[in-house]
Short mmCIF file of C-alpha atoms and ligand atoms in Angstrom, two decimals:
data_model
loop_
_atom_site.label_atom_id
_atom_site.label_comp_id
_atom_site.label_asym_id
_atom_site.label_seq_id
_atom_site.Cartn_x
_atom_site.Cartn_y
_atom_site.Cartn_z
CA MET H 475 0.00 0.00 0.00
CA SER H 476 1.33 3.43 -0.85
CA GLU H 477 2.01 5.81 2.00
CA ILE H 478 -0.70 8.20 0.84
CA LYS H 479 -3.30 5.45 0.62
CA GLU H 480 -2.35 4.27 4.09
CA LEU H 481 -2.60 7.77 5.53
CA LYS H 482 -5.97 8.27 3.87
CA GLU H 483 -7.33 5.09 5.40
CA GLN H 484 -6.03 6.13 8.77
CA LEU H 485 -7.21 9.74 8.77
CA PHE H 486 -10.20 10.21 6.46
CA LEU H 487 -13.80 9.76 7.55
CA THR H 488 -15.29 7.36 5.04
CA LYS H 489 -18.97 6.64 4.64
CA LYS H 490 -20.15 3.43 3.03
CA ASN H 491 -23.49 2.08 1.88
CA GLY H 492 -24.50 -0.27 4.69
CA ARG H 493 -25.65 -2.95 2.29
CA LEU H 494 -22.07 -3.21 1.01
CA VAL H 495 -20.74 -3.51 4.56
CA GLU H 496 -23.12 -6.12 5.96
CA ASP H 497 -23.28 -9.80 5.10
CA ASP H 498 -26.22 -11.68 3.62
CA VAL H 499 -27.31 -13.01 7.02
CA VAL H 500 -27.89 -9.50 8.35
CA LEU H 501 -29.63 -8.40 5.14
CA ALA H 502 -31.94 -11.42 5.33
CA LYS H 503 -32.71 -10.57 8.96
CA ALA H 504 -33.53 -7.01 7.94
CA ASP H 505 -35.95 -8.25 5.26
CA GLU H 506 -37.63 -10.58 7.74
CA TYR H 507 -37.87 -7.90 10.44
CA CYS H 508 -39.57 -5.52 8.02
CA GLU H 509 -42.39 -7.99 7.30
CA GLY H 510 -43.53 -7.37 10.89
CA TYR H 511 -43.01 -3.66 10.43
CA LYS H 512 -45.21 -3.54 7.32
CA ALA H 513 -47.96 -5.47 9.12
CA PHE H 514 -47.76 -2.97 12.02
CA LEU H 515 -48.07 -0.03 9.61
CA ASP H 516 -51.27 -1.48 8.15
CA VAL H 517 -53.04 -1.90 11.50
CA ALA H 518 -51.70 1.24 13.21
CA LYS H 519 -52.49 4.24 11.05
CA THR H 520 -53.50 6.52 13.95
CA GLU H 521 -52.05 7.02 17.43
CA ARG H 522 -55.05 5.26 18.98
CA GLU H 523 -54.60 2.23 16.73
CA ALA H 524 -50.84 2.22 17.36
CA VAL H 525 -51.35 2.21 21.15
CA CYS H 526 -53.93 -0.57 20.82
CA GLU H 527 -51.63 -2.74 18.72
CA ALA H 528 -48.52 -1.98 20.81
CA VAL H 529 -50.33 -2.89 24.06
CA LYS H 530 -51.60 -6.10 22.51
CA MET H 531 -48.07 -7.06 21.43
CA ALA H 532 -46.65 -6.09 24.84
CA GLU H 533 -49.24 -8.05 26.82
CA ASN H 534 -48.32 -11.11 24.75
CA CYS H 535 -44.75 -10.58 26.02
CA GLY H 536 -45.78 -10.35 29.68
CA PHE H 537 -46.26 -6.58 30.14
CA VAL H 538 -48.97 -5.57 32.64
CA PRO H 539 -50.52 -2.17 33.48
CA PHE H 540 -48.46 -0.39 36.17
CA GLU H 541 -50.31 -0.12 39.48
CA ILE H 542 -49.35 2.48 42.07
CA GLY H 543 -48.68 0.83 45.44
CA LYS H 544 -47.41 -2.40 43.90
CA THR H 545 -43.73 -3.33 43.97
CA TYR H 546 -42.06 -4.53 40.81
CA ASN H 547 -38.71 -6.31 40.68
CA ALA H 548 -35.88 -6.42 38.15
CA GLY H 549 -37.10 -7.97 34.93
CA ASP H 550 -40.75 -7.09 35.56
CA LYS H 551 -42.51 -5.53 32.57
CA VAL H 552 -45.09 -2.78 32.96
CA TYR H 553 -46.84 -0.18 30.83
CA PHE H 554 -48.57 3.16 31.31
CA ASN H 555 -51.42 3.89 28.91
CA ASN H 556 -52.16 7.61 28.64
CA ARG H 557 -55.72 8.02 27.32
CA GLY H 558 -55.18 5.43 24.60
CA LYS H 559 -53.00 7.84 22.62
CA THR H 560 -49.59 7.69 24.26
CA VAL H 561 -48.06 4.66 25.94
CA ALA H 562 -44.88 4.03 27.91
CA PHE H 563 -43.45 0.53 28.33
CA ALA H 564 -40.86 -0.19 31.02
CA VAL H 565 -38.69 -3.16 31.95
CA ILE H 566 -37.42 -2.76 35.52
CA GLY H 567 -33.63 -2.82 35.67
CA LYS H 568 -31.23 -4.42 38.13
CA ASP H 569 -29.97 -0.98 39.14
CA ALA H 570 -32.22 1.46 41.06
CA VAL H 571 -34.44 3.72 38.94
CA GLU H 572 -32.98 6.69 40.84
CA ASN H 573 -29.62 5.89 39.23
CA GLY H 574 -31.13 6.61 35.83
CA THR H 575 -33.21 5.02 33.09
CA ASN H 576 -32.57 4.47 29.39
CA ILE H 577 -35.45 5.96 27.42
CA THR H 578 -36.34 5.61 23.75
CA ALA H 579 -38.99 8.09 22.64
CA ALA H 580 -40.79 7.87 19.30
CA HIS H 581 -44.10 9.32 18.14
CA ILE H 582 -47.09 7.52 16.67
CA ASP H 583 -49.11 10.41 15.25
CA SER H 584 -48.61 11.31 11.59
CA PRO H 585 -49.73 14.12 9.27
CA ARG H 586 -53.31 13.58 8.10
CA LEU H 587 -56.67 15.24 7.46
CA ASP H 588 -58.88 15.51 10.54
CA LEU H 589 -62.61 16.05 10.03
CA LYS H 590 -63.89 19.39 11.28
CA PRO H 591 -66.32 19.21 14.22
CA ASN H 592 -69.24 19.88 11.86
CA PRO H 593 -67.97 18.25 8.68
CA LEU H 594 -70.89 16.96 6.60
CA TYR H 595 -72.48 19.09 3.89
CA GLU H 596 -74.19 18.76 0.54
CA ASP H 597 -73.32 20.79 -2.52
CA SER H 598 -74.48 20.25 -6.11
CA ASP H 599 -76.04 16.88 -5.20
CA LEU H 600 -72.79 15.56 -3.70
CA ALA H 601 -72.09 14.93 -0.01
CA LEU H 602 -68.70 16.04 1.34
CA PHE H 603 -66.68 16.32 4.58
CA LYS H 604 -64.85 19.51 5.56
CA THR H 605 -61.35 18.74 6.92
CA HIS H 606 -58.70 20.52 8.94
CA TYR H 607 -55.23 19.20 8.21
CA TYR H 608 -53.08 17.94 11.10
CA GLY H 609 -49.31 18.40 11.00
CA GLY H 610 -47.14 19.64 8.18
CA ILE H 611 -48.57 18.54 4.86
CA ARG H 612 -48.10 19.64 1.27
CA LYS H 613 -51.78 19.98 0.53
CA TYR H 614 -51.67 19.19 -3.19
CA GLN H 615 -50.33 15.69 -2.37
CA TRP H 616 -53.58 14.68 -0.68
CA THR H 617 -55.98 15.06 -3.62
CA VAL H 618 -57.12 12.29 -5.99
CA THR H 619 -55.79 9.50 -3.81
CA PRO H 620 -57.96 6.90 -2.02
CA LEU H 621 -58.59 7.74 1.63
CA ALA H 622 -59.89 5.75 4.60
CA LEU H 623 -61.82 7.03 7.62
CA HIS H 624 -60.38 6.26 11.07
CA GLY H 625 -61.19 7.38 14.60
CA VAL H 626 -63.93 7.36 17.18
CA PHE H 627 -67.36 8.73 17.90
CA ALA H 628 -67.53 9.52 21.63
CA LEU H 629 -71.21 9.71 22.57
CA ARG H 630 -72.71 11.75 25.35
CA ASP H 631 -73.93 8.57 27.06
CA GLY H 632 -70.31 7.50 27.52
CA ARG H 633 -70.08 4.99 24.68
CA VAL H 634 -67.09 5.17 22.35
CA ILE H 635 -67.56 3.77 18.86
CA ASP H 636 -64.46 2.80 16.86
CA VAL H 637 -64.48 3.69 13.20
CA SER H 638 -62.27 2.19 10.49
CA LEU H 639 -63.67 2.25 6.99
CA GLY H 640 -61.83 1.97 3.70
CA GLU H 641 -58.99 -0.39 4.66
CA LYS H 642 -60.47 -3.69 3.54
CA ASP H 643 -60.64 -4.46 -0.18
CA ASP H 644 -64.44 -4.64 -0.17
CA GLU H 645 -64.93 -1.43 1.83
CA PRO H 646 -65.72 1.91 0.19
CA LYS H 647 -63.04 4.58 0.16
CA PHE H 648 -63.11 8.38 -0.03
CA VAL H 649 -61.39 10.95 -2.22
CA ILE H 650 -60.58 14.66 -2.52
CA GLY H 651 -61.11 16.08 -6.00
CA ASP H 652 -58.83 18.22 -8.13
CA LEU H 653 -59.25 20.05 -11.42
CA LEU H 654 -58.73 18.50 -14.82
CA PRO H 655 -55.72 19.99 -16.67
CA HIS H 656 -58.04 21.27 -19.39
CA LEU H 657 -59.65 23.73 -16.98
CA ALA H 658 -56.74 24.41 -14.60
CA ARG H 659 -55.37 27.47 -16.38
CA GLU H 660 -56.08 29.77 -13.42
CA GLN H 661 -55.22 27.20 -10.73
CA ASP H 662 -51.90 26.50 -12.47
CA LYS H 663 -50.85 30.10 -11.79
CA ARG H 664 -51.01 29.52 -8.04
CA THR H 665 -47.80 28.74 -6.15
CA LEU H 666 -47.28 25.09 -5.21
CA HIS H 667 -48.02 26.07 -1.61
CA ASP H 668 -51.49 27.32 -2.58
CA GLY H 669 -52.08 24.84 -5.41
CA ILE H 670 -54.71 23.29 -3.18
CA LYS H 671 -55.87 25.49 -0.31
CA GLY H 672 -56.83 24.27 3.16
CA GLU H 673 -60.53 24.88 2.60
CA GLU H 674 -60.34 22.97 -0.68
CA LEU H 675 -59.44 19.70 1.05
CA ASN H 676 -63.06 18.53 0.96
CA VAL H 677 -63.66 14.80 0.90
CA LEU H 678 -66.28 13.22 -1.35
CA VAL H 679 -68.42 10.84 0.75
CA GLY H 680 -71.53 10.12 -1.32
CA SER H 681 -73.90 11.01 -4.14
CA HIS H 682 -77.16 9.06 -3.73
CA PRO H 683 -80.21 11.11 -2.74
CA PHE H 684 -82.64 9.69 -0.18
CA LYS H 685 -85.51 8.66 -2.43
CA ASP H 686 -88.50 8.42 -0.10
CA ASP H 687 -88.81 12.15 0.42
CA GLU H 688 -88.64 15.39 -1.43
CA GLY H 689 -86.85 18.59 -0.59
CA SER H 690 -83.29 19.80 -0.09
CA GLU H 691 -80.17 18.02 1.19
CA LEU H 692 -81.40 14.55 0.26
CA VAL H 693 -77.87 13.27 -0.39
CA LYS H 694 -76.73 14.43 3.03
CA LEU H 695 -79.86 12.89 4.55
CA ASN H 696 -79.06 9.57 2.92
CA ILE H 697 -75.48 9.63 4.25
CA LEU H 698 -76.74 10.35 7.78
CA LYS H 699 -79.24 7.51 7.46
CA LEU H 700 -76.40 5.13 6.52
CA LEU H 701 -74.19 6.39 9.35
CA ASN H 702 -77.10 6.02 11.78
CA GLU H 703 -77.64 2.43 10.70
CA LYS H 704 -73.93 1.55 10.90
CA TYR H 705 -72.80 3.49 13.99
CA GLY H 706 -76.04 4.62 15.67
CA ILE H 707 -75.01 8.26 15.44
CA THR H 708 -76.73 11.49 14.41
CA GLU H 709 -75.18 14.64 12.91
CA GLY H 710 -74.67 16.16 16.38
CA ASP H 711 -72.35 13.30 17.33
CA PHE H 712 -69.70 14.57 14.89
CA LEU H 713 -69.23 17.54 17.24
CA SER H 714 -67.43 15.38 19.83
CA ALA H 715 -65.86 12.86 17.44
CA GLU H 716 -62.20 12.40 16.55
CA LEU H 717 -62.26 11.28 12.94
CA THR H 718 -59.49 11.50 10.42
CA MET H 719 -58.82 10.71 6.77
CA VAL H 720 -55.64 8.77 6.04
CA PRO H 721 -54.39 7.12 2.83
CA ALA H 722 -56.27 3.86 2.24
CA TYR H 723 -53.40 1.87 0.75
CA LYS H 724 -51.23 -0.71 2.48
CA ALA H 725 -47.48 -0.79 3.06
CA CYS H 726 -45.57 -2.45 0.23
CA ASP H 727 -42.10 -3.20 -1.07
CA ILE H 728 -40.58 -0.66 -3.47
CA GLY H 729 -38.05 -1.39 -6.19
CA PHE H 730 -37.14 -4.41 -8.36
CA ASP H 731 -34.82 -5.48 -5.53
CA ARG H 732 -37.53 -4.99 -2.86
CA SER H 733 -34.98 -3.10 -0.76
CA LEU H 734 -37.36 -0.28 0.21
CA ILE H 735 -40.73 0.13 1.91
CA GLY H 736 -43.43 2.51 0.74
CA ALA H 737 -46.24 3.37 3.18
CA TYR H 738 -48.25 6.06 4.87
CA GLY H 739 -47.19 7.24 8.33
CA GLN H 740 -43.60 6.00 8.47
CA ASP H 741 -42.70 9.24 10.27
CA ASP H 742 -42.50 8.11 12.97
CA ARG H 743 -43.76 4.54 13.12
CA VAL H 744 -40.48 3.60 11.44
CA CYS H 745 -38.83 4.42 14.78
CA ALA H 746 -41.81 3.57 17.02
CA TYR H 747 -41.90 -0.03 15.82
CA PRO H 748 -38.15 -0.57 16.44
CA ALA H 749 -38.41 1.05 19.90
CA LEU H 750 -41.42 -1.14 20.71
CA THR H 751 -39.99 -4.43 19.40
CA ALA H 752 -36.66 -3.68 21.10
CA ILE H 753 -38.22 -3.28 24.54
CA LEU H 754 -40.33 -6.40 23.96
CA ASP H 755 -37.06 -8.29 23.42
CA ILE H 756 -35.43 -7.02 26.62
CA ASP H 757 -35.47 -9.25 29.69
CA MET H 758 -33.18 -8.10 32.49
CA PRO H 759 -31.59 -4.72 31.73
CA GLU H 760 -28.94 -3.10 33.90
CA LYS H 761 -30.84 0.22 33.97
CA THR H 762 -34.62 0.41 33.78
CA ALA H 763 -35.55 0.54 30.09
CA ILE H 764 -38.41 2.75 28.94
CA ALA H 765 -39.91 3.01 25.45
CA ILE H 766 -42.47 5.76 25.03
CA LEU H 767 -44.69 6.07 21.97
CA ALA H 768 -46.10 9.58 22.00
CA ASP H 769 -48.95 11.49 20.44
CA LYS H 770 -49.09 15.08 19.09
CA GLU H 771 -45.44 15.41 17.96
CA GLU H 772 -46.55 16.59 14.55
CA ILE H 773 -48.34 19.61 16.03
CA GLY H 774 -45.70 20.54 18.60
CA SER H 775 -46.03 17.83 21.28
CA CYS H 776 -48.83 19.87 22.90
CA GLY H 777 -51.71 18.63 25.03
CA ASN H 778 -51.87 15.99 27.76
CA THR H 779 -50.83 13.20 25.38
CA GLY H 780 -47.88 15.12 23.89
CA LEU H 781 -44.37 15.06 25.30
CA GLN H 782 -44.55 18.65 26.50
CA SER H 783 -46.93 17.29 29.16
CA ASP H 784 -45.71 15.82 32.45
CA PHE H 785 -46.64 12.27 31.44
CA LEU H 786 -43.07 10.97 31.04
CA ARG H 787 -41.99 12.82 34.19
CA PHE H 788 -44.82 11.09 36.09
CA VAL H 789 -43.91 7.67 34.64
CA ILE H 790 -40.32 7.97 35.82
CA GLY H 791 -41.55 9.44 39.12
CA ASP H 792 -43.90 6.50 39.70
CA LEU H 793 -41.11 4.02 38.94
CA ALA H 794 -38.61 5.79 41.24
CA LYS H 795 -41.11 6.21 44.10
CA MET H 796 -42.04 2.53 43.87
CA GLN H 797 -38.46 1.84 45.03
CA GLY H 798 -38.47 4.69 47.55
CA GLY H 799 -36.32 6.76 45.18
CA ASP H 800 -36.49 10.38 44.09
CA ALA H 801 -38.08 11.30 40.75
CA THR H 802 -35.89 14.34 40.09
CA VAL H 803 -32.68 12.44 40.72
CA ALA H 804 -33.91 9.65 38.43
CA LEU H 805 -34.54 12.15 35.64
CA ARG H 806 -31.19 13.84 36.08
CA ASN H 807 -29.45 10.46 35.71
CA SER H 808 -31.53 9.32 32.72
CA LYS H 809 -30.52 9.11 29.08
CA CYS H 810 -32.67 9.18 25.99
CA LEU H 811 -32.68 8.41 22.30
CA SER H 812 -35.25 10.65 20.68
CA ALA H 813 -36.23 8.13 18.04
CA ASP H 814 -37.33 10.17 15.06
CA VAL H 815 -36.69 10.27 11.35
CA ASN H 816 -34.40 12.49 9.30
CA ALA H 817 -34.72 13.52 5.66
CA ALA H 818 -32.73 11.31 3.28
CA LEU H 819 -31.06 12.88 0.25
CA ASP H 820 -33.29 12.54 -2.80
CA PRO H 821 -31.17 12.63 -6.01
CA THR H 822 -33.97 14.52 -7.78
CA PHE H 823 -33.85 17.30 -5.17
CA PRO H 824 -30.24 17.41 -3.91
CA ASP H 825 -30.20 21.21 -3.63
CA VAL H 826 -31.97 21.28 -0.26
CA MET H 827 -29.15 19.15 1.19
CA GLU H 828 -25.48 19.65 1.88
CA ARG H 829 -23.97 16.32 0.89
CA LYS H 830 -21.25 16.07 3.51
CA ASN H 831 -23.84 16.35 6.26
CA ALA H 832 -26.90 14.76 4.68
CA SER H 833 -28.25 11.31 5.48
CA PHE H 834 -28.64 8.67 2.77
CA VAL H 835 -30.97 5.71 2.40
CA ASN H 836 -29.22 2.39 3.18
CA TYR H 837 -26.38 4.08 5.07
CA GLY H 838 -27.82 2.98 8.41
CA VAL H 839 -29.48 4.67 11.33
CA VAL H 840 -29.01 8.47 11.48
CA VAL H 841 -27.58 10.24 14.50
CA THR H 842 -28.82 13.83 14.42
CA LYS H 843 -27.01 16.04 16.92
CA TYR H 844 -29.36 18.96 16.38
CA THR H 845 -32.38 19.87 14.27
CA GLY H 846 -33.98 23.35 14.39
CA ALA H 847 -34.18 26.10 11.78
CA GLY H 848 -32.02 29.06 10.82
CA GLY H 849 -29.28 29.48 13.40
CA LYS H 850 -30.11 26.18 15.16
CA SER H 851 -33.22 27.87 16.51
CA SER H 852 -35.40 25.80 18.82
CA THR H 853 -33.35 22.63 19.06
CA SER H 854 -31.77 20.61 21.83
CA ASP H 855 -28.21 20.45 20.55
CA ALA H 856 -26.85 17.25 22.12
CA SER H 857 -23.58 17.68 23.98
CA ALA H 858 -20.32 16.50 22.40
CA GLU H 859 -19.87 14.10 25.32
CA TYR H 860 -23.27 12.45 24.93
CA THR H 861 -22.97 12.36 21.13
CA ALA H 862 -19.62 10.57 21.43
CA GLU H 863 -21.07 8.17 24.00
CA ILE H 864 -23.88 7.12 21.64
CA MET H 865 -21.54 6.84 18.64
CA GLY H 866 -19.26 4.65 20.77
CA LEU H 867 -22.19 2.43 21.72
CA LEU H 868 -23.19 2.00 18.06
CA ASP H 869 -19.60 1.25 17.02
CA LYS H 870 -19.16 -1.31 19.77
CA ALA H 871 -22.35 -3.12 18.77
CA GLY H 872 -21.38 -3.10 15.08
CA ILE H 873 -24.43 -1.08 14.08
CA VAL H 874 -24.20 0.77 10.76
CA TRP H 875 -24.88 4.44 11.38
CA GLN H 876 -24.41 7.84 9.80
CA THR H 877 -24.91 11.44 10.79
CA GLY H 878 -27.37 13.86 9.27
CA GLU H 879 -28.47 17.45 9.42
CA LEU H 880 -32.06 18.35 8.58
CA GLY H 881 -31.15 19.90 5.20
CA ARG H 882 -28.91 22.67 3.99
CA VAL H 883 -28.46 25.71 6.27
CA ASP H 884 -31.47 28.05 5.87
CA ALA H 885 -33.31 25.62 3.56
CA GLY H 886 -36.04 25.23 6.17
CA GLY H 887 -36.03 23.20 9.34
CA GLY H 888 -37.95 21.28 11.92
CA GLY H 889 -37.79 19.64 15.31
CA THR H 890 -38.48 16.54 17.35
CA VAL H 891 -39.41 15.66 20.94
CA ALA H 892 -35.71 15.87 21.91
CA LYS H 893 -35.97 19.43 23.21
CA TYR H 894 -38.89 18.62 25.52
CA ILE H 895 -37.09 15.63 27.01
CA ALA H 896 -33.95 17.74 27.36
CA ASN H 897 -36.04 20.23 29.38
CA MET H 898 -36.43 17.52 32.04
CA GLY H 899 -32.67 17.42 32.55
CA VAL H 900 -32.24 14.19 30.58
CA ASP H 901 -29.34 13.66 28.15
CA VAL H 902 -30.92 13.23 24.72
CA ILE H 903 -29.98 12.91 21.06
CA ASP H 904 -32.02 12.20 17.93
CA LEU H 905 -31.50 8.82 16.33
CA GLY H 906 -33.73 7.34 13.63
CA VAL H 907 -34.33 6.23 10.09
CA PRO H 908 -33.70 8.34 6.95
CA VAL H 909 -36.93 8.87 4.98
CA LEU H 910 -37.63 9.89 1.38
CA SER H 911 -40.71 12.09 0.75
CA MET H 912 -41.20 12.68 4.48
CA HIS H 913 -44.74 13.78 5.45
CA ALA H 914 -46.13 12.78 2.05
CA PRO H 915 -49.12 10.41 2.05
CA PHE H 916 -46.65 7.76 0.84
CA GLU H 917 -43.19 7.83 2.43
CA THR H 918 -40.21 5.62 1.54
CA THR H 919 -37.59 4.02 3.79
CA ALA H 920 -34.94 1.32 3.37
CA LYS H 921 -35.38 -2.04 5.11
CA PHE H 922 -31.72 -2.08 6.07
CA ASP H 923 -32.02 1.23 7.94
CA VAL H 924 -35.19 0.10 9.75
CA TYR H 925 -33.37 -2.97 11.05
CA MET H 926 -30.35 -0.91 12.12
CA CYS H 927 -32.77 1.33 14.03
CA TYR H 928 -34.13 -1.72 15.87
CA ARG H 929 -30.60 -2.85 16.72
CA ALA H 930 -29.71 0.63 18.02
CA MET H 931 -32.83 0.79 20.20
CA TYR H 932 -32.08 -2.68 21.60
CA GLU H 933 -28.42 -1.99 22.36
CA PHE H 934 -29.30 1.30 24.07
CA MET H 935 -31.95 -0.20 26.37
CA LYS H 936 -30.60 -3.71 27.03
MN1 LIG Q 2215 -41.19 12.64 13.32
MN1 LIG Q 2216 -42.86 14.62 11.24
#
């Protein structure tokens, strides 16, 4: 080897496609792992459904609801269900909770179209729903694509009626219209941002008039009659409902080589599923392991099911107090992986990235030291010490990883739950899967990266 080549190998930082680094056994494991992930995506399209499915999986692995006043020992598995929208799973460690916990925190809400409180109307003999989008969406992406209705009617007599319609092959679906190109001359002059406006995201839900009567709003009347027969509800019950439109299609493989996954809601179920399956695989950790799957990240982690609430603080407090320990000390000694996605470089749109600091599909799990916008505004910038500690952990476990910034400086920006967990005095850094077309109704990830995310979550909590 020439001296220069030797020096280069010794001194340069080199980044390699993970699929070239790993052997066939690992790649086969990644493919197999992602079959479970795709199945999870199909049954967990909302935070409520994700909590339901996660609890079901956890109970099968011996997790029980945490009860205040009960004592749990090392290896015991408990969970805290916050209003069916956020859930924390914990495996009690050999060491005292007061000496710190290892937390993985992902979110299970995704951008979507919520129905307005009074959504149903009739116009020009068609029945439609008014929507109010949730999270950061590019509105034009949500038209002319099949949608499914998910959520609950909560009735004033206390009953809660689950709704899921449009997922099965034989179920009807819904759709938002758009103009034909022939008549779009004026609309085409709009900016992409206003190509479809918020109040134009109206969902077509029916067209048959109710025949046995005459008068106005017969299509709307017929829809209400059908809804009354199916769910026992009247129009006033929409006022208290939580209903949302999500893409109706299922997760699938992408590419001739099947190396990628295309699906709705991968931000952030692509990290939530690894965090969940990792804690399900943990038996007797040194430190108490906690995996939290949170709601409301996409709208700022607000509300009593978001991570700006005291829920996680209370969880750690309950666990510490159960051992006669102090909650504040436990928090101060705790460490966290904020398990969230980063934007992968898309070769069609490389200009929003700075290549040396962008993340790439198939290059492994992404460590993101900071997110934010502009001059690192509104981010928890992980300390050098903690960043090095996590990188060391990944190296030691032989996990393929990369670093990433959220785009070129001043291209835009964003954030994760990291800053809210940091506010509690916990050491935290973002670690997750690179995603193509993030926040689109159909997002793409690489199976290899998903598996590396699982391995990272496991190594951190074990
Ligand atoms: Mn996210
Ligand atoms: Mn997001």
